[in-house]
XYZ file of C-alpha atoms in Angstrom:
523
model
C 40.074 0.605 67.503
C 41.903 -2.461 67.894
C 38.347 -4.147 67.516
C 37.537 -2.513 64.513
C 40.672 -3.679 63.145
C 39.962 -6.993 64.003
C 36.625 -7.265 62.605
C 37.972 -6.001 59.422
C 40.295 -8.624 58.917
C 37.766 -11.091 59.913
C 35.695 -9.497 57.323
C 38.035 -9.833 54.803
C 38.853 -13.343 55.920
C 35.646 -14.404 54.865
C 35.227 -12.563 51.830
C 38.177 -14.550 50.392
C 37.238 -17.981 51.675
C 35.823 -21.047 50.541
C 32.887 -20.646 52.634
C 31.724 -17.019 51.286
C 32.353 -18.571 47.367
C 30.204 -21.285 47.982
C 27.578 -19.276 49.438
C 27.880 -17.041 46.320
C 27.755 -19.945 43.973
C 24.771 -21.424 45.887
C 22.852 -18.133 45.773
C 23.400 -18.019 42.576
C 22.000 -21.259 41.700
C 18.914 -21.481 43.781
C 17.970 -17.736 43.756
C 15.301 -16.309 41.297
C 16.417 -16.243 37.978
C 13.337 -13.681 37.366
C 13.852 -10.030 37.965
C 12.252 -8.356 41.120
C 9.246 -7.861 38.625
C 8.459 -11.310 37.409
C 5.261 -12.281 35.842
C 3.351 -15.666 35.794
C 1.245 -16.946 33.626
C -0.452 -20.447 34.148
C -1.747 -21.769 30.603
C -4.622 -24.805 31.596
C -5.941 -26.394 28.399
C -8.649 -29.056 28.981
C -8.516 -32.691 27.480
C -5.283 -32.439 25.725
C -3.589 -35.762 25.136
C 0.298 -35.407 25.333
C 1.029 -38.361 22.618
C -1.354 -36.187 20.485
C 1.477 -33.105 20.537
C 4.342 -32.619 18.637
C 6.856 -32.081 20.990
C 5.608 -35.224 22.601
C 6.114 -37.376 19.148
C 2.761 -36.939 17.275
C 3.297 -37.370 13.581
C 0.584 -35.119 12.176
C 1.944 -31.530 13.146
C -1.154 -30.646 15.764
C 1.003 -28.342 17.705
C 3.708 -26.431 15.613
C 3.040 -23.153 17.728
C 3.154 -25.060 21.317
C 6.083 -26.796 19.550
C 8.531 -24.392 18.642
C 8.033 -22.118 21.735
C 8.672 -25.378 23.755
C 12.248 -25.584 21.853
C 13.324 -23.381 24.548
C 11.771 -24.305 27.521
C 11.383 -27.241 29.798
C 9.421 -30.148 28.762
C 8.473 -32.709 31.240
C 8.236 -36.197 29.698
C 6.015 -38.012 32.747
C 3.649 -35.548 34.060
C 0.811 -37.304 35.475
C -2.598 -35.644 36.896
C -3.534 -36.734 39.826
C -7.280 -36.621 38.917
C -9.000 -37.013 35.913
C -11.866 -34.585 35.384
C -11.311 -31.062 34.873
C -12.066 -28.853 38.262
C -10.879 -31.769 40.511
C -7.685 -31.775 38.829
C -7.076 -28.225 38.394
C -7.795 -27.977 42.086
C -4.786 -29.650 42.589
C -2.571 -27.992 40.496
C -3.869 -24.864 42.638
C -3.536 -26.265 45.977
C -1.003 -28.853 45.792
C -3.835 -31.148 47.714
C -4.995 -34.488 46.760
C -8.806 -34.435 45.851
C -9.629 -36.685 49.248
C -7.438 -33.787 51.398
C -9.052 -31.005 50.018
C -12.602 -32.461 49.855
C -12.938 -31.484 46.459
C -14.338 -34.590 45.084
C -17.019 -33.338 42.666
C -17.902 -30.007 40.645
C -19.715 -28.066 43.429
C -17.413 -29.056 46.190
C -16.236 -26.275 48.675
C -12.849 -25.641 49.449
C -12.425 -25.827 53.157
C -11.062 -21.838 54.227
C -8.279 -23.592 55.900
C -6.694 -24.287 52.118
C -5.586 -21.682 49.925
C -5.732 -21.462 46.410
C -2.520 -20.126 44.309
C -3.661 -16.848 43.578
C -4.326 -16.410 46.871
C -0.927 -16.859 47.728
C 0.338 -14.707 44.960
C -1.964 -12.132 45.850
C -0.448 -11.907 49.008
C 3.156 -11.645 47.771
C 1.854 -8.458 45.790
C 0.940 -9.907 42.267
C -1.842 -8.468 40.320
C -3.904 -11.398 39.808
C -6.484 -12.246 37.040
C -8.662 -15.088 35.354
C -9.989 -15.398 31.868
C -10.315 -18.155 29.631
C -13.248 -20.759 27.861
C -13.580 -23.176 30.224
C -17.008 -23.047 31.780
C -15.939 -25.751 34.642
C -14.239 -23.021 36.053
C -16.950 -19.751 35.612
C -20.532 -21.366 35.270
C -20.978 -25.135 36.441
C -21.565 -24.212 39.932
C -21.382 -22.001 42.561
C -19.707 -24.089 44.857
C -16.534 -24.673 42.431
C -16.460 -21.106 40.971
C -16.258 -19.576 44.195
C -12.836 -21.826 44.986
C -11.412 -20.753 41.808
C -12.692 -17.003 42.626
C -10.117 -16.509 45.676
C -7.204 -14.588 45.414
C -8.591 -12.924 42.189
C -8.246 -9.168 41.462
C -10.349 -9.975 38.336
C -12.239 -13.521 37.114
C -13.665 -12.829 34.375
C -15.741 -15.058 31.185
C -17.637 -13.403 28.501
C -20.030 -15.997 28.720
C -23.248 -16.045 30.556
C -25.093 -18.875 32.513
C -27.871 -18.620 29.620
C -25.626 -18.792 26.806
C -24.003 -21.724 28.664
C -27.499 -24.082 28.443
C -28.200 -23.232 25.075
C -26.050 -26.449 24.817
C -23.962 -25.041 21.484
C -20.323 -24.959 21.631
C -20.071 -21.297 21.871
C -18.961 -21.299 25.530
C -15.986 -23.013 24.898
C -15.097 -20.553 21.775
C -11.689 -18.575 21.581
C -11.674 -15.636 23.888
C -9.957 -12.575 23.087
C -10.155 -11.011 26.560
C -6.143 -12.294 27.469
C -5.178 -10.382 24.464
C -6.755 -7.453 25.525
C -5.742 -7.555 28.720
C -2.188 -8.298 28.010
C -2.215 -5.152 25.893
C -3.587 -3.015 28.460
C -1.036 -3.926 31.133
C 1.970 -4.685 29.294
C 3.172 -1.441 29.806
C 2.621 -1.385 33.880
C 5.685 -2.238 35.888
C 3.279 -4.079 38.687
C 3.815 -7.967 38.392
C 0.857 -9.898 37.661
C -0.367 -13.520 37.563
C -2.685 -14.470 34.984
C -4.721 -17.539 34.914
C -5.720 -18.793 31.175
C -8.318 -21.676 30.956
C -8.883 -23.013 27.721
C -11.553 -25.491 26.875
C -11.557 -25.408 22.823
C -10.066 -29.090 22.943
C -12.712 -30.169 25.105
C -15.728 -32.249 23.015
C -18.204 -31.754 21.295
C -15.237 -32.453 18.721
C -14.386 -29.891 16.246
C -17.416 -28.885 14.130
C -15.688 -26.838 11.556
C -13.341 -28.547 8.442
C -10.432 -31.042 9.214
C -9.141 -33.415 7.190
C -10.812 -36.608 6.453
C -14.082 -34.445 6.668
C -15.649 -34.357 3.034
C -14.462 -37.775 1.958
C -16.536 -39.595 5.141
C -19.727 -40.823 4.735
C -20.631 -42.683 7.860
C -23.349 -42.335 10.785
C -21.476 -39.486 12.577
C -21.609 -37.271 9.651
C -23.095 -34.054 9.947
C -23.663 -34.509 13.590
C -22.053 -32.747 17.084
C -19.416 -35.243 18.442
C -20.615 -34.380 21.864
C -21.443 -36.902 25.292
C -25.166 -36.511 24.920
C -25.148 -37.202 21.602
C -23.011 -40.059 20.402
C -19.625 -40.765 22.853
C -21.900 -41.794 25.480
C -23.378 -44.814 23.240
C -19.739 -46.105 21.619
C -18.077 -48.849 23.861
C -16.129 -51.460 22.810
C -16.518 -50.841 18.606
C -20.183 -50.830 19.028
C -22.843 -48.230 19.142
C -25.207 -49.178 21.743
C -28.789 -48.241 21.653
C -29.731 -45.923 24.396
C -33.400 -47.079 24.558
C -32.933 -50.927 24.603
C -30.508 -51.797 26.765
C -27.753 -54.445 25.361
C -28.907 -53.716 21.766
C -26.148 -53.187 19.251
C -27.074 -50.005 16.565
C -24.435 -50.712 14.738
C -20.436 -51.479 14.548
C -17.960 -48.771 14.907
C -16.089 -49.063 11.485
C -12.171 -48.034 11.113
C -13.434 -45.012 9.160
C -15.711 -43.884 12.270
C -12.731 -44.011 14.585
C -10.484 -41.995 11.895
C -13.079 -39.272 11.625
C -13.471 -39.191 15.653
C -9.707 -38.876 15.844
C -9.311 -36.613 13.422
C -12.220 -34.098 14.842
C -10.680 -34.411 18.297
C -7.161 -33.427 16.563
C -8.798 -30.180 14.434
C -9.528 -29.096 18.371
C -5.726 -29.196 19.234
C -4.851 -27.709 16.002
C -7.262 -24.450 16.617
C -6.420 -24.070 19.910
C -2.444 -24.542 18.921
C -2.993 -21.206 16.591
C -4.705 -19.407 19.541
C -2.010 -20.493 21.866
C 0.662 -19.090 19.492
C -0.887 -15.889 18.411
C -0.858 -15.115 22.672
C 3.004 -16.368 22.928
C 3.339 -13.639 19.866
C 1.707 -11.184 21.891
C 4.009 -12.005 24.947
C 7.139 -11.533 22.829
C 5.866 -8.241 21.075
C 5.329 -6.737 24.447
C 8.629 -7.827 25.914
C 6.940 -9.869 28.610
C 8.708 -12.928 27.789
C 11.862 -11.587 29.097
C 10.383 -11.627 32.486
C 7.639 -14.087 32.494
C 7.569 -17.694 34.007
C 4.834 -19.161 31.821
C 3.631 -23.065 32.912
C 1.547 -24.893 30.216
C -0.467 -27.958 31.357
C -3.231 -29.683 30.764
C -5.839 -30.913 33.260
C -6.414 -34.533 31.738
C -5.878 -36.083 28.622
C -8.358 -37.583 26.107
C -9.367 -41.512 25.683
C -9.968 -42.339 21.798
C -10.940 -45.890 22.248
C -8.117 -47.680 23.791
C -10.533 -48.618 26.403
C -13.551 -49.331 24.495
C -14.793 -45.660 24.758
C -14.223 -42.180 24.176
C -13.995 -38.743 26.261
C -12.482 -38.946 29.753
C -13.700 -41.630 32.115
C -10.768 -43.134 34.068
C -7.371 -42.929 35.101
C -5.542 -44.631 32.562
C -2.608 -42.646 30.846
C -4.587 -41.742 28.007
C -6.187 -39.680 30.192
C -3.860 -38.356 33.191
C -0.365 -38.158 31.105
C -0.873 -34.486 29.959
C 1.699 -32.178 28.601
C 3.636 -30.067 31.115
C 6.332 -27.392 29.758
C 7.401 -24.524 31.607
C 9.425 -21.438 30.260
C 11.655 -19.880 33.391
C 13.593 -16.468 31.779
C 17.129 -17.612 31.549
C 16.974 -20.906 31.929
C 18.206 -23.338 29.224
C 15.655 -25.718 27.413
C 15.684 -29.307 28.347
C 14.000 -32.609 29.156
C 12.942 -34.176 32.375
C 11.920 -37.440 32.361
C 11.444 -37.949 36.304
C 7.818 -38.822 36.970
C 6.016 -35.357 38.625
C 2.401 -34.218 38.913
C -0.114 -31.519 39.245
C 0.499 -31.477 42.676
C 3.582 -29.932 41.989
C 2.441 -26.853 40.302
C 2.328 -24.544 43.398
C 5.462 -25.702 45.001
C 7.204 -24.832 41.731
C 5.541 -21.396 41.598
C 5.963 -20.015 45.098
C 10.017 -21.592 44.651
C 10.571 -19.858 41.809
C 9.031 -16.282 43.505
C 10.802 -16.672 46.168
C 8.157 -17.001 48.327
C 7.468 -19.105 51.605
C 6.630 -22.358 50.986
C 3.054 -23.542 51.188
C 2.886 -25.352 54.630
C -0.426 -27.038 52.835
C 1.544 -28.578 50.042
C 2.036 -32.243 49.356
C 4.146 -31.885 46.209
C 7.491 -30.832 45.460
C 9.205 -27.907 43.911
C 10.296 -28.852 40.346
C 13.143 -26.000 40.770
C 16.090 -28.625 41.272
C 14.792 -30.813 38.084
C 14.867 -27.763 36.058
C 18.239 -26.231 37.086
C 19.725 -29.734 36.819
C 21.247 -30.213 40.449
C 19.848 -32.227 42.963
C 16.816 -34.750 42.257
C 15.252 -33.077 44.984
C 13.407 -36.211 46.180
C 12.489 -37.230 42.885
C 13.858 -40.426 42.497
C 11.878 -43.341 43.480
C 9.066 -41.541 43.892
C 5.508 -42.514 43.703
C 3.007 -40.475 41.749
C -0.900 -41.358 43.033
C -4.099 -40.591 41.048
C -7.582 -40.760 42.328
C -10.659 -41.384 40.057
C -13.259 -39.103 41.990
C -15.962 -38.843 41.472
C -17.367 -41.787 39.336
C -18.193 -40.401 36.167
C -21.802 -41.918 36.769
C -22.020 -39.558 39.628
C -22.470 -36.751 37.107
C -23.818 -38.228 34.332
C -27.095 -37.189 35.113
C -25.689 -33.570 34.573
C -23.643 -34.408 31.373
C -27.143 -35.733 29.028
C -28.982 -33.594 26.756
C -31.849 -35.915 26.412
C -34.711 -35.215 24.060
C -37.241 -37.896 23.690
C -38.967 -39.308 26.378
C -38.409 -42.150 25.576
C -34.895 -41.761 26.503
C -35.630 -39.501 29.647
C -37.702 -42.640 30.339
C -34.059 -45.182 30.040
C -32.324 -42.506 31.621
C -34.263 -42.533 34.781
C -34.053 -46.053 35.056
C -30.390 -46.393 34.485
C -29.482 -43.655 36.855
C -31.988 -43.616 39.808
C -30.552 -46.496 41.570
C -27.024 -44.584 41.289
C -28.645 -41.145 42.773
C -29.677 -43.247 45.581
C -26.686 -44.696 45.939
C -25.155 -41.096 46.302
C -27.486 -40.603 48.957
C -26.125 -43.109 51.106
C -22.330 -41.797 50.423
C -22.778 -38.435 51.744
C -18.885 -38.084 51.300
C -18.978 -38.983 47.679
C -15.944 -41.117 48.937
C -16.312 -44.089 46.055
C -13.070 -43.883 43.993
C -10.179 -45.770 42.155
C -6.941 -44.960 42.561
C -3.443 -45.614 41.097
C 0.246 -45.505 41.308
C 3.133 -44.763 39.446
C 6.248 -45.616 40.412
C 9.475 -46.791 38.425
C 7.531 -47.289 35.169
C 5.139 -49.360 37.193
C 1.600 -48.406 37.909
C -0.958 -50.072 39.443
C -4.421 -49.361 39.717
C -6.906 -50.607 42.583
C -10.451 -50.606 41.699
C -11.859 -49.992 45.295
C -15.547 -48.776 43.719
C -15.634 -52.416 41.857
C -18.936 -53.446 43.394
C -20.586 -50.550 42.747
C -19.052 -50.392 39.086
C -20.061 -53.760 38.527
C -23.838 -53.057 39.613
C -24.220 -49.308 38.021
C -21.461 -48.930 35.620
C -22.200 -47.070 32.627
C -20.529 -49.294 29.810
C -22.138 -52.120 31.747
C -25.460 -51.103 31.604
C -25.858 -50.131 27.859
C -24.017 -53.055 26.713
C -25.322 -55.634 29.364
C -21.343 -56.832 30.198
C -21.045 -59.081 32.986
C -17.524 -59.785 32.941
C -15.864 -59.509 36.805
C -14.033 -56.452 37.514
C -10.642 -57.290 38.529
C -9.469 -55.727 41.861
C -5.913 -54.992 41.225
C -4.571 -54.108 37.262
C -0.550 -53.910 36.873
C 1.261 -51.998 33.920
C 4.695 -51.792 32.971
C 4.504 -48.187 31.158
C 8.046 -48.965 29.647
C 6.319 -51.726 27.123
C 2.669 -51.255 27.401
C 2.144 -47.473 27.782
C -1.728 -47.680 26.894
C -2.199 -50.244 29.336
C -3.359 -53.254 27.589
C -2.074 -56.275 29.138
C -2.811 -56.407 33.181
C 0.185 -58.237 34.611
C -0.560 -58.277 38.088
C -0.409 -62.112 38.832
C 2.989 -62.598 36.828
C 4.473 -59.516 38.682
C 4.311 -60.312 42.526
C 6.774 -58.778 44.295
C 6.357 -55.251 42.284
C 2.871 -55.975 42.282
C 2.837 -56.603 46.299
C 5.292 -53.515 47.104
C 2.665 -50.978 44.739
C -0.222 -52.134 46.702
C 0.856 -51.768 49.899
C 2.412 -48.232 49.443
C -1.378 -47.551 47.660
C -3.046 -48.824 50.700
C -0.953 -46.643 52.791
C -1.268 -43.763 51.069
C -4.834 -43.807 50.530
C -5.074 -44.507 54.662
C -3.639 -41.052 55.404
C -5.856 -39.443 53.264
C -8.639 -41.088 54.337
C -7.635 -39.910 58.038
C -7.866 -35.887 56.294
C -11.996 -36.295 55.726
C -13.780 -34.563 58.265
C -16.858 -33.222 56.438
C -17.004 -32.600 52.781
C -19.516 -29.436 51.901
C -21.125 -28.670 48.381
C -22.772 -25.513 47.364
C -25.235 -25.311 44.290
C -26.552 -27.462 41.648
C -24.024 -28.451 39.053
C -25.783 -27.352 36.042
C -25.290 -29.513 32.901
C -24.032 -29.750 29.779
C -22.822 -31.507 26.849
């Protein structure tokens, strides 16, 4: 009896103690914001540049629906992808591993069984899992990559067949109604779900419908598909180069041509914004906005001539600086200035669901930044990116070639590189970059290969030296036009050591890289 009375007083003392109130406050600030049945939707938009969206400062009203939705969300101003090609970059988001660490370094790489994908973690935690969308990289291009992303999904759906993919039309990147139907069917169920929505409608070919300036334009691009195989692979340094006679200029790229290309690219964004706006409207109509974490990001951006070429080819910020917007039920809107990466997405999702952290994860949960408390290790953080595989590894798969003369030339261009790939069985030819405190260092590890086999050098006949290191001050040179490596030796040396040590750790993890299936060609 005396013991019970003693315990009662101890308990009452604890309830009114500062320790108890600290525990309450701590649980309130770090506990799950979502109800027990919280859903997660990850929206991955291919090829979307951050600086071509209204919320990131673009003036042409390209994304009114996303802008409106983002006003109630958390916007990350410095979100960087860890790779520059769609499936390699998205793998980082789903595993929180850099490409060399995971072994996913090309379009038909096989992710080792020892690593888990995001859907596997969430399914194990009780969520229904579904993947839908219009990015063929995840559904068609190779058996290996498709099987990687299928892991953990109860439903893995695309409405386009391999035969349709190979017709070379744009249909395989058209909008799909499947996410709308799925939400309508599941809206009244109480079981939590994870939806991964992949959207490929920003990716080239650039808009084939109407867009501003199209009717007035009368240049050589008019009436043709703005795709890699048709035009983009021939444009370099404001010239259109012959693909059948190396080093020969077909024509200059005029100002009106550049405007036409940009307007066509932005038209893809406008179309995609309308689609996403309709999807957000449906979520609100069904009441799912109240208990759903929505993460909106892009696997990479797009070059629009800033470094001489179009499409996505390198790890400049035009390609790896992408949008990241996260909406958490009950979370006040804000903007985050800290540098973050796609490697942080998986840890963030697991943290908000109060799941155990992924032991494999190399990224950080963004929850401290979102909540506004501790910096959580983001101060003085270095963000790393890898340019792997080189575009030349994929060039044979990305060319629709009609004429015998072009086929003969492509063979001449690419056979030496194909031979090189046989020697480089793990395909570890790459460049790497590091961003820290608004400085960016790019290390051209592959420069000898690029000087011999680089696509743009081959078609243009360029023979200039490729510098081993490039250093950029992103505050005054956000498009990385002025290499200041030699003028800032202390900063350059610090980043160089950082990058070399990081790369050394990456290479220690490489055992054997596996591939499965051929990579289907597309344009």
